[in-house]
Amino acid sequence: MLDNAQHLWIGTSQGISRFSNGSFVNYSHEDSNGLVGGTINCIYQTIEGTMWFGTFGGVIKHDNTSMTNFSTQDGLVTNKISAGCIDEDNRLWLTSALGLTTYDGKKFHAFKTNNNLVNRANRIELGKDGRIWFGLMSYTQTPYDGLASFDGNNVQHYSVDDGLIGNTVSAIHVDPDGILWVGSTGRAKAEGSAGLSKFDGRNFTAFSMKSIVGDFFERDAVRAISSDTYGRIWLGRNEGVSCFDGTKFLNFHQENGLVNNEVRSLLVDRNNILWVGTYFGISRWDLKENISDVRFQTYTTEDGLSYPEILGGIYHSSDDLIWLGTSGGVSIFDGITWSSLDIRDGLSNNFIRIIGEDRNRNMWFVVGDQGVSRYRRSEIKPIVKIISLQLGAETYTTKKSKGIHQITSGRRLTVNYSAIDYLTHPIKRQYRYRMKGHSLDENWNRQTTETHFDYVFKKPGKYTFEVQAINRDLRYSDPKNISFNVLPAWYMNGWILIPTSSLIVVIMVLALVYGIRYYQQRRESELLELEAKKLQAQMLEQERETRLALEAELTDANQMQTSLLPKTAPVVEGLQIAGSSIATREVGGDFFDYLISENGRQISIAVGDVSGKGLRGAMNAVMASGILRIYAEQENNISSVMSNINKALCQNMEQDMNVTMVLAQFDTEEKLMTLANAGQHAYPLLIRGGFVQSVKAKGLALGMIPTIPYKSIVVDLESGDLLLLMTDGITEPRNADGVMYEESGRLAELVSSIPADMSIKEVVDTIINDVEAYTADEEQDDDITLVAVRVS
C-alpha cells in the first residue's frame, strides 16, 4: 500500500516492510519489534494518517502522522525559504526571493507588500509591538539592504543613513524590554561597518567591532544575538562570544572551553543557559548574575550529538527540550540524552536552516531548499523487554527464568534486551541501563544503541538490573528490571576456606625450610647469568638488523617523496612561482604539484600532507598525487576535483589514514584565485602592501567521509600580491620553549617585511631558513613544504 506520504508498505509472512528514501525499514516478530503474529493480512490508513495492520495474532496501530512536509505543491510560492517566524496569532511567516508567505494552520497565503524590501530578508523577528522586523542582505550592493519593519500595512526601511552601523544584516533580536539589536557583517565600505546596532524605537546606537573586541580580524562579525534575564546581551561572532552588560563588552574564546571560536548560532534559553553552536559541536554555560571563572561545557558527536555543524539555529521548546538545526538533520537534547531527526524520519532534506514552534506545540523546520516541515512530538512511550540472559555458554529466556536468579560471583553475565518502538528507525533506537546493589553507582549510564549488557559480579549480594528504551522523541519507557542473588564462589565457602588456609600455612613453613638451600643454588645462578649475557648479545644483533632494515625503508620512502616534487617551477605569464619541500629525519607524506590547464590561462597549485610516516606515508602520497592529476585533467572546477579525490581515497586508502590539501587555481587574465581547503590547518597567507591575511576556506580532510562537499572561495588579486601555500611543517615547529613558529608572530613579521624586488625563489629560501633557525635547538619530525606565488 502507498500511504499519504508516498511511503510503500508491504505485508509479508514475516512482518512489515516500509520503503522510503531509497531503503527498507523492516518490522518482524522474530526481531522482537512487538508484532503480534508474524503474517500481515491487511493494511489500512485512516484519513488522519494512522496506519493499521491486521495479523493472525491481532491488530497493530502505527502513528504515521508526526512529520508533514510542505512545498510549492501545498501553496508555498517557492521551496527556497530564507527566513521565518511565528506571530502572536499563531501564524507562520516565511520570506523568500519571491515574496512573503503566511500559514494560518490550514493553508498558505501569498502576502503582497508595496515594495520588494522584504523579498531580500534573510532574518526575521517578531517585535513586542506586533511589528515584524526583517534583516536584509543581498549578494550585490543595492539600496534595499539594511533593516525593514512591517506593521501589517506599511513597510519602513532603515539603513546606514538612519544610523544603522551596516547594511548587511546578519542577526536581529528583540530583548525583553522591546529593544531591537541588529548584527551586521559589513562586507564592503559602501555597506557600512561590521558590528552591533541598538534601536530603541527612535534612534540607533552603533557599536563597531573595534569597540566590542578591540583588536579584531577583518572577517570578524556578529552572527547571532540573544539576551538573558540579567539584562545582558550575548553575541555570537566569527571569532568567539561577546557579552554586553550595558557599559562594557566581555569576550570569550576556546580558552574558556568553547568547542570552536567560529560561532554560527547562539541562544539563552528560559532556564538562563547559554547555548553556542559552531561547526564542531555545541557549548553551554549556566549563567549567573556575576560573570567569573567562565568554563563552557561542550557536546560533540562523542557525547551523543548526532551531527557537529550547528548551522540552523537553536530553539528551546515549550516542553523544555533544546532543538538544534544542523546540516545533518535536527538534534534534540533533554539535558540527559541526545536524539535526532533526519530523512529516515520523514524530513525532506537534512539541511535545517530555521527552527520554530507554534502554540499547538508543533515544531517547524525550514528544510534546505525543500520548503518547510511540521513535526509533532509523540506522546507514546516505547516498551522495553528483557529477552534473555547468558551465563557462559548457557542462554536462558526470561520466560523460563523468573524471580531472583542465583549466580556465582566471578561469572560473566550478559543481559539481552530490545524495544517495541514503531516511531524510531531501528538503527537509531537508544537505551540506558544501570545495575543497583552492593554500594554500586546507581546512576543511569549514558545513552547507547547496544542491545546487550555485560557484567562480572565481583562481590556476593543482591543486585537489580534496570533498562529503559528511549525513542526519537526522547520519551522514556517504563523501566524493566531483573534481580540476581550473587553467591560466593566455591573457594570462598568456610568449609573450604579454613582447610585451605591451614594448608597454605604449612606450605609457607616448608618454603622457609627450603629457603636454606638458597646458598647451594647460588652457583647455579651464576651459570644462568652467563646464559643471560649470551641472550643479550643475540638481542643486540637482532636490534642492529632491524635498524638497518628501517633505514633502508626510510631511504625508499625518501626517494618516493622526492619523485613527486616538480623539478622546476612552470613559467606562467603574470605570475612568479617557486616551491620547495624538505624532508625530515623521519620521512612524512608532504607533496606539492603544478597543474596547468590546456589553454594555458589557468594554473592550479596543490599542497598536500598525507598522514603517516615512512614508507606507508610516502606510498599514500604517491597515490594521492596520482589521483589529483587524473581528476585535474578531467575537471576544471576545483570543488569537483576535491570531491572526486575524496571519493577515490575513501575507497582506496586505509581507514585510519587521511590527506589534508589546499588546491588553489589562478586565473591570470581575470586576476582571480579560487581556493578549496580539505582539512589543512596551515591556512594560505596573502601579503598585500605589507599586511598579512589568512585565506580561510574550510573542509574535512580527504579520505574520511565519501559524500562530504567541498566549497571554494574566490579571492581578487592585485599586482604585487604575494601568496604563500604551506603545510604545518612551516606553522607548527616549536622552539626550545615549546612555542609554535606561527604563534610566536615571527612568520607574520618576516613575510610582511619581504621586499617587493626579492626574487620568488629567495622568498621561499628566506622563510624556510628562518623556520630552521627558529627550531635549531629542537629536533623536528615533520616535513617543511612551501610554495610562493607573486602576482606581476
PDB file of C-alpha atoms in Angstrom, residues 153-343:
ATOM      1  CA  ASN A 153       0.087  47.579   6.166  1.00  0.00           C
ATOM      2  CA  ASN A 154       3.296  49.506   5.575  1.00  0.00           C
ATOM      3  CA  VAL A 155       6.972  48.699   5.265  1.00  0.00           C
ATOM      4  CA  GLN A 156       9.555  51.037   6.861  1.00  0.00           C
ATOM      5  CA  HIS A 157      13.170  50.856   5.671  1.00  0.00           C
ATOM      6  CA  TYR A 158      16.302  51.685   7.716  1.00  0.00           C
ATOM      7  CA  SER A 159      19.917  51.824   6.560  1.00  0.00           C
ATOM      8  CA  VAL A 160      23.307  53.317   7.450  1.00  0.00           C
ATOM      9  CA  ASP A 161      21.789  56.693   6.564  1.00  0.00           C
ATOM     10  CA  ASP A 162      19.447  56.275   9.563  1.00  0.00           C
ATOM     11  CA  GLY A 163      22.228  55.293  11.988  1.00  0.00           C
ATOM     12  CA  LEU A 164      22.462  51.524  11.333  1.00  0.00           C
ATOM     13  CA  ILE A 165      26.132  50.522  11.571  1.00  0.00           C
ATOM     14  CA  GLY A 166      25.998  48.299   8.480  1.00  0.00           C
ATOM     15  CA  ASN A 167      23.536  47.388   5.734  1.00  0.00           C
ATOM     16  CA  THR A 168      24.474  43.696   5.535  1.00  0.00           C
ATOM     17  CA  VAL A 169      22.309  42.420   8.401  1.00  0.00           C
ATOM     18  CA  SER A 170      23.349  39.024   9.734  1.00  0.00           C
ATOM     19  CA  ALA A 171      21.355  38.825  13.003  1.00  0.00           C
ATOM     20  CA  ILE A 172      18.388  40.514  14.710  1.00  0.00           C
ATOM     21  CA  HIS A 173      16.962  40.099  18.231  1.00  0.00           C
ATOM     22  CA  VAL A 174      14.262  41.790  20.324  1.00  0.00           C
ATOM     23  CA  ASP A 175      15.119  41.772  24.056  1.00  0.00           C
ATOM     24  CA  PRO A 176      12.541  41.539  26.914  1.00  0.00           C
ATOM     25  CA  ASP A 177      12.316  45.356  27.026  1.00  0.00           C
ATOM     26  CA  GLY A 178      11.404  45.553  23.329  1.00  0.00           C
ATOM     27  CA  ILE A 179      14.804  46.954  22.312  1.00  0.00           C
ATOM     28  CA  LEU A 180      15.920  45.818  18.854  1.00  0.00           C
ATOM     29  CA  TRP A 181      19.525  44.614  18.427  1.00  0.00           C
ATOM     30  CA  VAL A 182      20.971  44.196  14.930  1.00  0.00           C
ATOM     31  CA  GLY A 183      24.219  42.493  13.889  1.00  0.00           C
ATOM     32  CA  SER A 184      25.955  43.473  10.647  1.00  0.00           C
ATOM     33  CA  THR A 185      28.814  41.905   8.697  1.00  0.00           C
ATOM     34  CA  GLY A 186      29.962  44.967   6.698  1.00  0.00           C
ATOM     35  CA  ARG A 187      31.232  43.162   3.610  1.00  0.00           C
ATOM     36  CA  ALA A 188      32.230  46.359   1.791  1.00  0.00           C
ATOM     37  CA  LYS A 189      32.844  50.022   2.648  1.00  0.00           C
ATOM     38  CA  ALA A 190      29.736  51.162   0.797  1.00  0.00           C
ATOM     39  CA  GLU A 191      27.625  48.923   3.022  1.00  0.00           C
ATOM     40  CA  GLY A 192      28.882  50.287   6.347  1.00  0.00           C
ATOM     41  CA  SER A 193      30.871  48.501   9.027  1.00  0.00           C
ATOM     42  CA  ALA A 194      30.626  45.202  10.835  1.00  0.00           C
ATOM     43  CA  GLY A 195      29.306  45.459  14.371  1.00  0.00           C
ATOM     44  CA  LEU A 196      26.170  45.862  16.510  1.00  0.00           C
ATOM     45  CA  SER A 197      23.274  48.346  16.369  1.00  0.00           C
ATOM     46  CA  LYS A 198      20.729  49.125  19.121  1.00  0.00           C
ATOM     47  CA  PHE A 199      17.329  50.619  18.182  1.00  0.00           C
ATOM     48  CA  ASP A 200      15.013  51.963  20.917  1.00  0.00           C
ATOM     49  CA  GLY A 201      12.177  52.805  18.528  1.00  0.00           C
ATOM     50  CA  ARG A 202      13.514  56.255  17.676  1.00  0.00           C
ATOM     51  CA  ASN A 203      17.291  56.258  17.412  1.00  0.00           C
ATOM     52  CA  PHE A 204      20.108  53.877  16.593  1.00  0.00           C
ATOM     53  CA  THR A 205      23.221  53.414  18.770  1.00  0.00           C
ATOM     54  CA  ALA A 206      26.126  51.827  16.889  1.00  0.00           C
ATOM     55  CA  PHE A 207      28.921  49.634  18.315  1.00  0.00           C
ATOM     56  CA  SER A 208      31.817  48.859  15.971  1.00  0.00           C
ATOM     57  CA  MET A 209      33.748  45.599  16.090  1.00  0.00           C
ATOM     58  CA  LYS A 210      36.707  47.545  17.489  1.00  0.00           C
ATOM     59  CA  SER A 211      34.585  48.749  20.420  1.00  0.00           C
ATOM     60  CA  ILE A 212      33.402  45.161  21.001  1.00  0.00           C
ATOM     61  CA  VAL A 213      36.688  43.230  20.814  1.00  0.00           C
ATOM     62  CA  GLY A 214      39.467  45.816  20.432  1.00  0.00           C
ATOM     63  CA  ASP A 215      41.956  44.291  18.012  1.00  0.00           C
ATOM     64  CA  PHE A 216      39.891  42.168  15.625  1.00  0.00           C
ATOM     65  CA  PHE A 217      40.254  40.138  12.477  1.00  0.00           C
ATOM     66  CA  GLU A 218      38.878  41.610   9.262  1.00  0.00           C
ATOM     67  CA  ARG A 219      36.440  38.698   8.886  1.00  0.00           C
ATOM     68  CA  ASP A 220      35.023  39.076  12.428  1.00  0.00           C
ATOM     69  CA  ALA A 221      31.318  39.998  12.590  1.00  0.00           C
ATOM     70  CA  VAL A 222      28.177  39.418  14.682  1.00  0.00           C
ATOM     71  CA  ARG A 223      26.351  36.263  13.550  1.00  0.00           C
ATOM     72  CA  ALA A 224      23.791  35.653  16.338  1.00  0.00           C
ATOM     73  CA  ILE A 225      22.235  37.630  19.223  1.00  0.00           C
ATOM     74  CA  SER A 226      20.325  36.673  22.408  1.00  0.00           C
ATOM     75  CA  SER A 227      19.595  38.151  25.862  1.00  0.00           C
ATOM     76  CA  ASP A 228      19.482  36.806  29.427  1.00  0.00           C
ATOM     77  CA  THR A 229      17.276  37.657  32.431  1.00  0.00           C
ATOM     78  CA  TYR A 230      20.019  39.820  33.938  1.00  0.00           C
ATOM     79  CA  GLY A 231      19.693  42.394  31.139  1.00  0.00           C
ATOM     80  CA  ARG A 232      22.830  41.318  29.290  1.00  0.00           C
ATOM     81  CA  ILE A 233      23.117  40.945  25.516  1.00  0.00           C
ATOM     82  CA  TRP A 234      25.084  37.951  24.158  1.00  0.00           C
ATOM     83  CA  LEU A 235      26.695  37.945  20.710  1.00  0.00           C
ATOM     84  CA  GLY A 236      27.917  35.017  18.623  1.00  0.00           C
ATOM     85  CA  ARG A 237      30.816  36.121  16.408  1.00  0.00           C
ATOM     86  CA  ASN A 238      33.098  34.660  13.769  1.00  0.00           C
ATOM     87  CA  GLU A 239      35.862  34.715  16.381  1.00  0.00           C
ATOM     88  CA  GLY A 240      34.119  33.892  19.678  1.00  0.00           C
ATOM     89  CA  VAL A 241      31.331  35.033  22.051  1.00  0.00           C
ATOM     90  CA  SER A 242      30.790  38.538  23.488  1.00  0.00           C
ATOM     91  CA  CYS A 243      28.653  39.793  26.380  1.00  0.00           C
ATOM     92  CA  PHE A 244      27.386  43.391  26.729  1.00  0.00           C
ATOM     93  CA  ASP A 245      26.190  44.434  30.210  1.00  0.00           C
ATOM     94  CA  GLY A 246      25.122  47.923  29.145  1.00  0.00           C
ATOM     95  CA  THR A 247      28.502  49.561  29.731  1.00  0.00           C
ATOM     96  CA  LYS A 248      31.243  47.219  28.563  1.00  0.00           C
ATOM     97  CA  PHE A 249      31.881  44.125  26.452  1.00  0.00           C
ATOM     98  CA  LEU A 250      33.423  40.874  27.718  1.00  0.00           C
ATOM     99  CA  ASN A 251      34.787  38.323  25.242  1.00  0.00           C
ATOM    100  CA  PHE A 252      35.165  34.535  25.459  1.00  0.00           C
ATOM    101  CA  HIS A 253      37.013  32.037  23.264  1.00  0.00           C
ATOM    102  CA  GLN A 254      38.248  28.451  23.128  1.00  0.00           C
ATOM    103  CA  GLU A 255      40.464  29.221  26.138  1.00  0.00           C
ATOM    104  CA  ASN A 256      37.205  29.414  28.151  1.00  0.00           C
ATOM    105  CA  GLY A 257      36.066  25.987  26.940  1.00  0.00           C
ATOM    106  CA  LEU A 258      34.252  26.883  23.698  1.00  0.00           C
ATOM    107  CA  VAL A 259      34.396  23.962  21.298  1.00  0.00           C
ATOM    108  CA  ASN A 260      35.341  26.380  18.493  1.00  0.00           C
ATOM    109  CA  ASN A 261      35.589  30.155  18.015  1.00  0.00           C
ATOM    110  CA  GLU A 262      33.573  30.298  14.763  1.00  0.00           C
ATOM    111  CA  VAL A 263      30.047  30.719  16.160  1.00  0.00           C
ATOM    112  CA  ARG A 264      27.065  30.213  13.832  1.00  0.00           C
ATOM    113  CA  SER A 265      24.131  30.170  16.295  1.00  0.00           C
ATOM    114  CA  LEU A 266      23.502  31.288  19.876  1.00  0.00           C
ATOM    115  CA  LEU A 267      20.621  31.199  22.385  1.00  0.00           C
ATOM    116  CA  VAL A 268      19.959  31.993  26.058  1.00  0.00           C
ATOM    117  CA  ASP A 269      17.089  29.653  26.957  1.00  0.00           C
ATOM    118  CA  ARG A 270      14.318  30.144  29.550  1.00  0.00           C
ATOM    119  CA  ASN A 271      16.488  28.448  32.192  1.00  0.00           C
ATOM    120  CA  ASN A 272      19.195  31.093  31.667  1.00  0.00           C
ATOM    121  CA  ILE A 273      21.522  28.620  29.980  1.00  0.00           C
ATOM    122  CA  LEU A 274      23.683  29.974  27.153  1.00  0.00           C
ATOM    123  CA  TRP A 275      23.975  27.636  24.145  1.00  0.00           C
ATOM    124  CA  VAL A 276      26.647  28.316  21.482  1.00  0.00           C
ATOM    125  CA  GLY A 277      26.572  26.417  18.163  1.00  0.00           C
ATOM    126  CA  THR A 278      29.649  26.030  15.935  1.00  0.00           C
ATOM    127  CA  TYR A 279      30.903  23.903  13.046  1.00  0.00           C
ATOM    128  CA  PHE A 280      32.352  21.387  15.523  1.00  0.00           C
ATOM    129  CA  GLY A 281      29.629  20.970  18.143  1.00  0.00           C
ATOM    130  CA  ILE A 282      27.791  22.980  20.794  1.00  0.00           C
ATOM    131  CA  SER A 283      28.875  24.543  24.096  1.00  0.00           C
ATOM    132  CA  ARG A 284      26.736  25.522  27.105  1.00  0.00           C
ATOM    133  CA  TRP A 285      27.189  27.715  30.158  1.00  0.00           C
ATOM    134  CA  ASP A 286      24.766  28.051  33.083  1.00  0.00           C
ATOM    135  CA  LEU A 287      24.619  31.822  33.511  1.00  0.00           C
ATOM    136  CA  LYS A 288      24.818  33.580  36.880  1.00  0.00           C
ATOM    137  CA  GLU A 289      24.333  37.216  37.821  1.00  0.00           C
ATOM    138  CA  ASN A 290      28.081  37.668  38.256  1.00  0.00           C
ATOM    139  CA  ILE A 291      30.415  36.524  35.497  1.00  0.00           C
ATOM    140  CA  SER A 292      33.541  34.833  36.834  1.00  0.00           C
ATOM    141  CA  ASP A 293      35.590  31.706  36.135  1.00  0.00           C
ATOM    142  CA  VAL A 294      33.880  31.106  32.768  1.00  0.00           C
ATOM    143  CA  ARG A 295      34.146  27.466  31.670  1.00  0.00           C
ATOM    144  CA  PHE A 296      31.850  26.171  28.929  1.00  0.00           C
ATOM    145  CA  GLN A 297      30.624  22.589  28.844  1.00  0.00           C
ATOM    146  CA  THR A 298      30.946  21.117  25.354  1.00  0.00           C
ATOM    147  CA  TYR A 299      28.944  18.477  23.482  1.00  0.00           C
ATOM    148  CA  THR A 300      30.261  16.793  20.326  1.00  0.00           C
ATOM    149  CA  THR A 301      29.457  13.588  18.463  1.00  0.00           C
ATOM    150  CA  GLU A 302      31.463  11.736  21.133  1.00  0.00           C
ATOM    151  CA  ASP A 303      28.855  12.860  23.707  1.00  0.00           C
ATOM    152  CA  GLY A 304      25.893  11.711  21.599  1.00  0.00           C
ATOM    153  CA  LEU A 305      25.350  14.755  19.355  1.00  0.00           C
ATOM    154  CA  SER A 306      24.212  13.332  16.010  1.00  0.00           C
ATOM    155  CA  TYR A 307      25.950  15.925  13.781  1.00  0.00           C
ATOM    156  CA  PRO A 308      28.538  18.596  14.692  1.00  0.00           C
ATOM    157  CA  GLU A 309      27.672  21.510  12.337  1.00  0.00           C
ATOM    158  CA  ILE A 310      25.113  23.678  14.193  1.00  0.00           C
ATOM    159  CA  LEU A 311      24.125  26.000  11.329  1.00  0.00           C
ATOM    160  CA  GLY A 312      20.319  26.275  11.503  1.00  0.00           C
ATOM    161  CA  GLY A 313      19.694  27.895  14.860  1.00  0.00           C
ATOM    162  CA  ILE A 314      18.994  26.758  18.425  1.00  0.00           C
ATOM    163  CA  TYR A 315      15.469  26.612  19.895  1.00  0.00           C
ATOM    164  CA  HIS A 316      14.130  25.983  23.434  1.00  0.00           C
ATOM    165  CA  SER A 317      10.697  24.399  23.060  1.00  0.00           C
ATOM    166  CA  SER A 318       7.765  24.648  25.462  1.00  0.00           C
ATOM    167  CA  ASP A 319       8.420  21.072  26.669  1.00  0.00           C
ATOM    168  CA  ASP A 320      11.919  22.135  27.836  1.00  0.00           C
ATOM    169  CA  LEU A 321      13.871  20.461  25.021  1.00  0.00           C
ATOM    170  CA  ILE A 322      16.753  22.015  23.117  1.00  0.00           C
ATOM    171  CA  TRP A 323      16.428  21.682  19.304  1.00  0.00           C
ATOM    172  CA  LEU A 324      19.443  22.210  17.047  1.00  0.00           C
ATOM    173  CA  GLY A 325      19.369  22.776  13.280  1.00  0.00           C
ATOM    174  CA  THR A 326      22.369  21.070  11.682  1.00  0.00           C
ATOM    175  CA  SER A 327      23.495  20.128   8.203  1.00  0.00           C
ATOM    176  CA  GLY A 328      22.720  16.523   9.138  1.00  0.00           C
ATOM    177  CA  GLY A 329      19.162  16.943  10.428  1.00  0.00           C
ATOM    178  CA  VAL A 330      17.620  18.058  13.739  1.00  0.00           C
ATOM    179  CA  SER A 331      19.340  17.220  17.041  1.00  0.00           C
ATOM    180  CA  ILE A 332      17.230  17.129  20.234  1.00  0.00           C
ATOM    181  CA  PHE A 333      18.501  17.272  23.842  1.00  0.00           C
ATOM    182  CA  ASP A 334      16.582  16.916  27.121  1.00  0.00           C
ATOM    183  CA  GLY A 335      19.571  17.629  29.350  1.00  0.00           C
ATOM    184  CA  ILE A 336      20.466  13.937  29.583  1.00  0.00           C
ATOM    185  CA  THR A 337      20.036  12.243  26.227  1.00  0.00           C
ATOM    186  CA  TRP A 338      20.562  13.291  22.590  1.00  0.00           C
ATOM    187  CA  SER A 339      18.271  12.228  19.758  1.00  0.00           C
ATOM    188  CA  SER A 340      17.905  13.236  16.108  1.00  0.00           C
ATOM    189  CA  LEU A 341      15.514  13.571  13.171  1.00  0.00           C
ATOM    190  CA  ASP A 342      16.625  13.177   9.560  1.00  0.00           C
ATOM    191  CA  ILE A 343      15.340  11.951   6.207  1.00  0.00           C
TER     192      ILE A 343
END
